[in-house]
Amino acid sequence: MEETRNELAEVELQEEPYKSGSVHYIDSREVARMVEKEHSNLLKDIRRYIAQMGKVKIDFSEFFIESSYSAEGQSRSYPCYLVTEKGCEFIAHKMTSEKGTAFTVAYIDRFHEMKGALEGESDSVLKEFMKQQLKSNQQQTEAISTVVGLVGQIMEGFKELSADVENLKSQRAGILFQNPFSVQQDVVDQRMRTLNGLIDQVADLCQMERNKVLHFLYKTLQESLGVTLNPYLMVMKSEHGGDAVCNLHVIASVDRFYERAAEMCRDVIARKRLFG
């Protein structure tokens, strides 16, 4: 019941999905409304589908992307999924008669709508965000030191990613490995509150959906540091468990991720307040 109330409280803010490159997603709460099913029941179905895919070695991320949302005025986050077009097709195949046909028509129309109406808007916002970030970096550093620093960051990112992959392999083989997250939990909680506050400010000042701000933040952070957040997220979920763990927890748990993410948000806020 609590999750249902929070979904209703968030429906105005979370109505529009976001996209990454050429891949569009629909929030599982919107899918639940389309198929006339409780969101909690749809989550159970999706987790069952993911478990079945795992048994036959299918990468479920092409169908369902783990995510989370939070209700206004609450610090707790709730699990949801971003359902791709392939994921919607998979769900439709599990349905029968008129209800399955109605959902197929609804999700096809929804993806066509996103590919048309949202494509230009999302691309322009992302380009402006990246343009301003690049301009800020160029003003703060010398050209040569920027190139050298970027190369160093990319190389360090490859080393860390390689180490994380090896750690995951060791875990599956039953070999003990060191947890990459050394930050105390109370520090992580404080950082989460800070990041959530900064993200809310960016969303308000830029008049963007919170999910879009999060998506651009993750994408820009990964490109800036030359890392991929997924391996870190997998390790954190294996350590802590639960569907509430998301990329924002990973950022708050790694010093350099947190410092860079907070810096980027504060830079956008400062420039938005200065130039409007």
Coordinates of C-alpha atoms in Angstrom, one line a residue:
M1 CA 0.0 0.0 0.0
E2 CA 2.8 2.4 0.8
E3 CA 4.4 1.9 -2.6
T4 CA 1.0 2.5 -4.3
R5 CA 0.6 5.8 -2.4
N6 CA 4.0 6.9 -3.4
E7 CA 3.4 6.0 -7.0
L8 CA 0.3 8.2 -7.0
A9 CA 2.3 11.0 -5.4
E10 CA 5.0 10.8 -8.0
V11 CA 2.8 10.3 -11.1
E12 CA 3.0 13.9 -12.2
L13 CA 6.7 14.1 -11.8
Q14 CA 7.5 10.8 -13.3
E15 CA 5.0 10.7 -16.2
E16 CA 7.5 11.0 -19.0
P17 CA 10.2 8.3 -19.6
Y18 CA 13.8 9.2 -20.7
K19 CA 16.0 7.7 -23.3
S20 CA 19.7 6.8 -23.7
G21 CA 21.0 7.3 -27.2
S22 CA 18.6 5.5 -29.5
V23 CA 17.1 3.2 -26.8
H24 CA 13.8 4.4 -25.2
Y25 CA 12.4 3.1 -21.9
I26 CA 8.9 3.1 -20.3
D27 CA 8.8 3.2 -16.5
S28 CA 7.3 0.0 -15.1
R29 CA 4.7 2.0 -13.2
E30 CA 3.4 3.3 -16.6
V31 CA 3.4 -0.3 -18.0
A32 CA 1.4 -1.4 -14.9
R33 CA -1.2 1.2 -15.7
M34 CA -1.3 0.1 -19.4
V35 CA -1.9 -3.6 -18.5
E36 CA -4.3 -2.7 -15.6
K37 CA -2.2 -4.4 -13.0
E38 CA -0.8 -3.4 -9.6
H39 CA 2.8 -2.3 -9.9
S40 CA 3.9 -4.7 -7.1
N41 CA 2.4 -7.6 -9.1
L42 CA 4.1 -6.5 -12.3
L43 CA 7.4 -6.3 -10.4
K44 CA 7.0 -9.9 -9.4
D45 CA 6.3 -10.9 -13.0
I46 CA 9.4 -9.0 -14.3
R47 CA 11.6 -10.6 -11.6
R48 CA 10.3 -14.0 -12.6
Y49 CA 11.0 -13.3 -16.3
I50 CA 14.6 -12.2 -15.3
A51 CA 15.2 -15.4 -13.4
Q52 CA 14.0 -17.4 -16.3
M53 CA 16.3 -15.5 -18.7
G54 CA 19.2 -16.1 -16.3
K55 CA 18.7 -19.8 -16.5
V56 CA 19.1 -19.8 -20.3
K57 CA 22.0 -17.2 -20.3
I58 CA 20.0 -14.3 -21.8
D59 CA 21.1 -10.7 -21.0
F60 CA 17.9 -9.3 -19.4
S61 CA 19.2 -5.7 -19.5
E62 CA 18.1 -5.6 -23.2
F63 CA 14.5 -6.0 -21.8
F64 CA 14.4 -4.7 -18.3
I65 CA 16.7 -2.1 -16.5
E66 CA 16.7 -2.0 -12.7
S67 CA 15.9 1.5 -11.4
S68 CA 14.3 3.2 -8.4
Y69 CA 12.2 6.2 -7.5
S70 CA 11.3 8.2 -4.4
A71 CA 8.2 10.0 -3.2
E72 CA 8.3 13.7 -2.5
G73 CA 9.2 14.4 1.1
Q74 CA 10.7 11.0 1.7
S75 CA 14.3 9.8 1.7
R76 CA 13.4 6.2 1.1
S77 CA 13.6 4.9 -2.5
Y78 CA 11.4 2.2 -4.1
P79 CA 12.3 -0.3 -6.9
C80 CA 11.0 -0.1 -10.4
Y81 CA 12.2 -1.1 -13.9
L82 CA 12.8 0.7 -17.1
V83 CA 11.1 -1.5 -19.7
T84 CA 12.6 -1.4 -23.2
E85 CA 10.6 -1.9 -26.4
K86 CA 11.8 -5.5 -26.4
G87 CA 10.7 -5.8 -22.8
C88 CA 7.2 -4.5 -23.7
E89 CA 7.0 -7.0 -26.5
F90 CA 8.0 -9.8 -24.1
I91 CA 5.3 -8.8 -21.6
A92 CA 2.7 -8.6 -24.4
H93 CA 3.5 -12.2 -25.5
K94 CA 2.6 -13.3 -22.0
M95 CA -0.8 -11.8 -22.3
T96 CA -3.9 -13.1 -24.1
S97 CA -7.0 -11.9 -25.9
E98 CA -8.1 -8.3 -26.1
K99 CA -6.0 -7.1 -23.1
G100 CA -2.8 -8.3 -24.8
T101 CA -3.8 -6.6 -28.1
A102 CA -4.7 -3.3 -26.3
F103 CA -1.3 -3.3 -24.5
T104 CA 0.5 -4.0 -27.8
V105 CA -1.2 -1.0 -29.5
A106 CA -0.5 1.2 -26.4
Y107 CA 3.2 0.5 -26.1
I108 CA 3.8 0.8 -29.9
D109 CA 2.1 4.2 -29.9
R110 CA 4.1 5.2 -26.8
F111 CA 7.5 4.4 -28.4
H112 CA 6.6 6.1 -31.6
E113 CA 5.6 9.2 -29.6
M114 CA 8.9 9.1 -27.7
K115 CA 11.0 8.7 -30.9
G116 CA 9.3 11.7 -32.4
A117 CA 8.3 14.3 -29.8
L118 CA 11.0 13.6 -27.1
E119 CA 14.0 13.0 -29.4
G120 CA 14.7 16.6 -30.3
E121 CA 14.0 17.9 -26.7
S122 CA 16.2 15.3 -25.0
D123 CA 19.0 15.6 -27.4
S124 CA 19.1 19.4 -27.1
V125 CA 19.1 19.3 -23.3
L126 CA 21.9 16.7 -23.3
K127 CA 24.0 18.7 -25.8
E128 CA 23.6 21.9 -23.8
F129 CA 24.5 20.1 -20.6
M130 CA 27.7 18.6 -22.2
K131 CA 28.6 21.9 -23.9
Q132 CA 28.5 23.9 -20.6
Q133 CA 30.5 21.2 -18.8
L134 CA 33.1 21.2 -21.5
K135 CA 33.3 25.0 -21.5
S136 CA 33.8 25.0 -17.7
N137 CA 36.6 22.5 -17.9
Q138 CA 38.4 24.4 -20.7
Q139 CA 38.3 27.6 -18.6
Q140 CA 39.8 25.9 -15.5
T141 CA 42.7 24.0 -17.1
E142 CA 45.5 24.4 -19.7
A143 CA 45.0 22.5 -23.0
I144 CA 47.9 20.2 -22.6
S145 CA 47.2 19.4 -18.9
T146 CA 43.6 18.6 -19.8
V147 CA 44.7 16.0 -22.5
V148 CA 47.2 14.5 -20.1
G149 CA 44.8 14.4 -17.2
L150 CA 42.0 12.9 -19.4
V151 CA 44.3 10.1 -20.7
G152 CA 45.4 9.4 -17.1
Q153 CA 41.7 9.2 -15.9
I154 CA 40.8 6.9 -18.8
M155 CA 43.7 4.6 -18.1
E156 CA 42.9 4.5 -14.4
G157 CA 39.2 3.8 -15.2
F158 CA 40.3 0.8 -17.4
K159 CA 42.5 -0.5 -14.5
E160 CA 39.6 -0.3 -12.0
L161 CA 37.1 -1.8 -14.4
S162 CA 39.5 -4.7 -15.0
A163 CA 40.0 -5.2 -11.3
D164 CA 36.2 -5.2 -10.7
V165 CA 35.7 -7.8 -13.4
E166 CA 38.3 -10.0 -11.8
N167 CA 36.8 -9.6 -8.4
L168 CA 33.4 -10.7 -9.8
K169 CA 35.0 -13.7 -11.4
S170 CA 36.7 -14.6 -8.1
Q171 CA 33.4 -14.3 -6.2
R172 CA 31.6 -16.7 -8.5
A173 CA 34.5 -19.2 -8.1
G174 CA 34.1 -19.0 -4.3
I175 CA 37.3 -16.9 -3.7
L176 CA 37.1 -14.1 -1.1
F177 CA 37.8 -10.7 -2.5
Q178 CA 38.0 -7.2 -1.0
N179 CA 34.9 -5.0 -1.0
P180 CA 35.6 -1.9 -3.2
F181 CA 33.4 0.3 -1.0
S182 CA 35.2 1.5 2.1
V183 CA 33.1 4.5 3.0
Q184 CA 31.2 4.2 6.3
Q185 CA 27.4 3.8 6.0
D186 CA 26.6 7.0 7.9
V187 CA 28.8 9.0 5.4
V188 CA 27.0 7.3 2.5
D189 CA 23.7 8.3 4.0
Q190 CA 24.8 11.9 4.3
R191 CA 26.1 11.9 0.8
M192 CA 22.8 10.5 -0.6
R193 CA 20.9 13.3 1.1
T194 CA 23.3 15.9 -0.4
L195 CA 23.1 14.4 -3.9
N196 CA 19.3 14.1 -3.8
G197 CA 19.1 17.7 -2.8
L198 CA 21.5 18.8 -5.6
I199 CA 19.6 16.7 -8.2
D200 CA 16.3 18.2 -7.1
Q201 CA 17.7 21.7 -7.5
V202 CA 19.1 21.0 -11.0
A203 CA 15.7 19.5 -12.0
D204 CA 13.8 22.5 -10.7
L205 CA 16.2 25.1 -12.2
C206 CA 16.4 23.4 -15.6
Q207 CA 12.7 22.4 -15.6
M208 CA 13.6 18.8 -16.2
E209 CA 12.2 15.5 -15.0
R210 CA 14.3 14.1 -12.1
N211 CA 14.9 10.8 -14.0
K212 CA 16.4 12.7 -16.9
V213 CA 18.7 14.6 -14.6
L214 CA 19.9 11.3 -13.1
H215 CA 20.4 9.8 -16.5
F216 CA 22.5 12.7 -17.8
L217 CA 24.5 12.8 -14.5
Y218 CA 25.3 9.0 -14.8
K219 CA 26.3 9.3 -18.5
T220 CA 28.4 12.5 -18.0
L221 CA 30.1 11.1 -14.9
Q222 CA 31.1 7.9 -16.7
E223 CA 32.4 9.8 -19.7
S224 CA 34.2 12.3 -17.5
L225 CA 36.0 9.7 -15.4
G226 CA 36.3 7.0 -18.1
V227 CA 34.5 4.3 -16.0
T228 CA 31.3 2.2 -16.1
L229 CA 29.0 2.1 -13.1
N230 CA 27.4 -1.3 -13.8
P231 CA 30.3 -3.5 -12.3
Y232 CA 30.2 -1.4 -9.1
L233 CA 26.5 -1.7 -8.9
M234 CA 26.7 -5.5 -9.3
V235 CA 29.3 -5.7 -6.5
M236 CA 27.2 -3.5 -4.2
K237 CA 24.0 -5.5 -4.8
S238 CA 25.9 -8.8 -4.1
E239 CA 27.1 -7.3 -0.8
H240 CA 24.0 -5.5 0.4
G241 CA 21.2 -7.2 -1.6
G242 CA 17.8 -5.7 -2.1
D243 CA 16.2 -3.9 -5.1
A244 CA 16.6 -0.4 -3.5
V245 CA 20.3 -0.2 -4.4
C246 CA 20.9 2.0 -7.4
N247 CA 23.7 3.9 -9.2
L248 CA 23.3 6.8 -6.8
H249 CA 24.3 4.6 -3.9
V250 CA 27.4 3.6 -5.9
I251 CA 28.3 7.2 -6.5
A252 CA 27.9 8.1 -2.8
S253 CA 30.1 5.1 -1.8
V254 CA 33.1 6.0 -3.9
D255 CA 35.0 9.2 -3.0
R256 CA 36.0 10.3 -6.5
F257 CA 32.6 9.5 -7.9
Y258 CA 30.8 11.5 -5.2
E259 CA 33.2 14.5 -5.5
R260 CA 32.9 14.7 -9.3
A261 CA 29.0 14.2 -9.3
A262 CA 28.5 16.9 -6.6
E263 CA 30.9 19.2 -8.5
M264 CA 29.0 18.8 -11.7
C265 CA 25.6 19.5 -10.1
R266 CA 26.9 22.5 -8.2
D267 CA 28.4 23.9 -11.4
V268 CA 25.1 23.5 -13.3
I269 CA 23.2 25.2 -10.4
A270 CA 25.7 28.1 -10.2
R271 CA 25.6 28.7 -14.0
K272 CA 21.9 28.4 -14.2
R273 CA 21.4 31.0 -11.4
L274 CA 24.0 33.3 -12.9
F275 CA 22.8 33.2 -16.5
G276 CA 19.2 32.0 -16.2

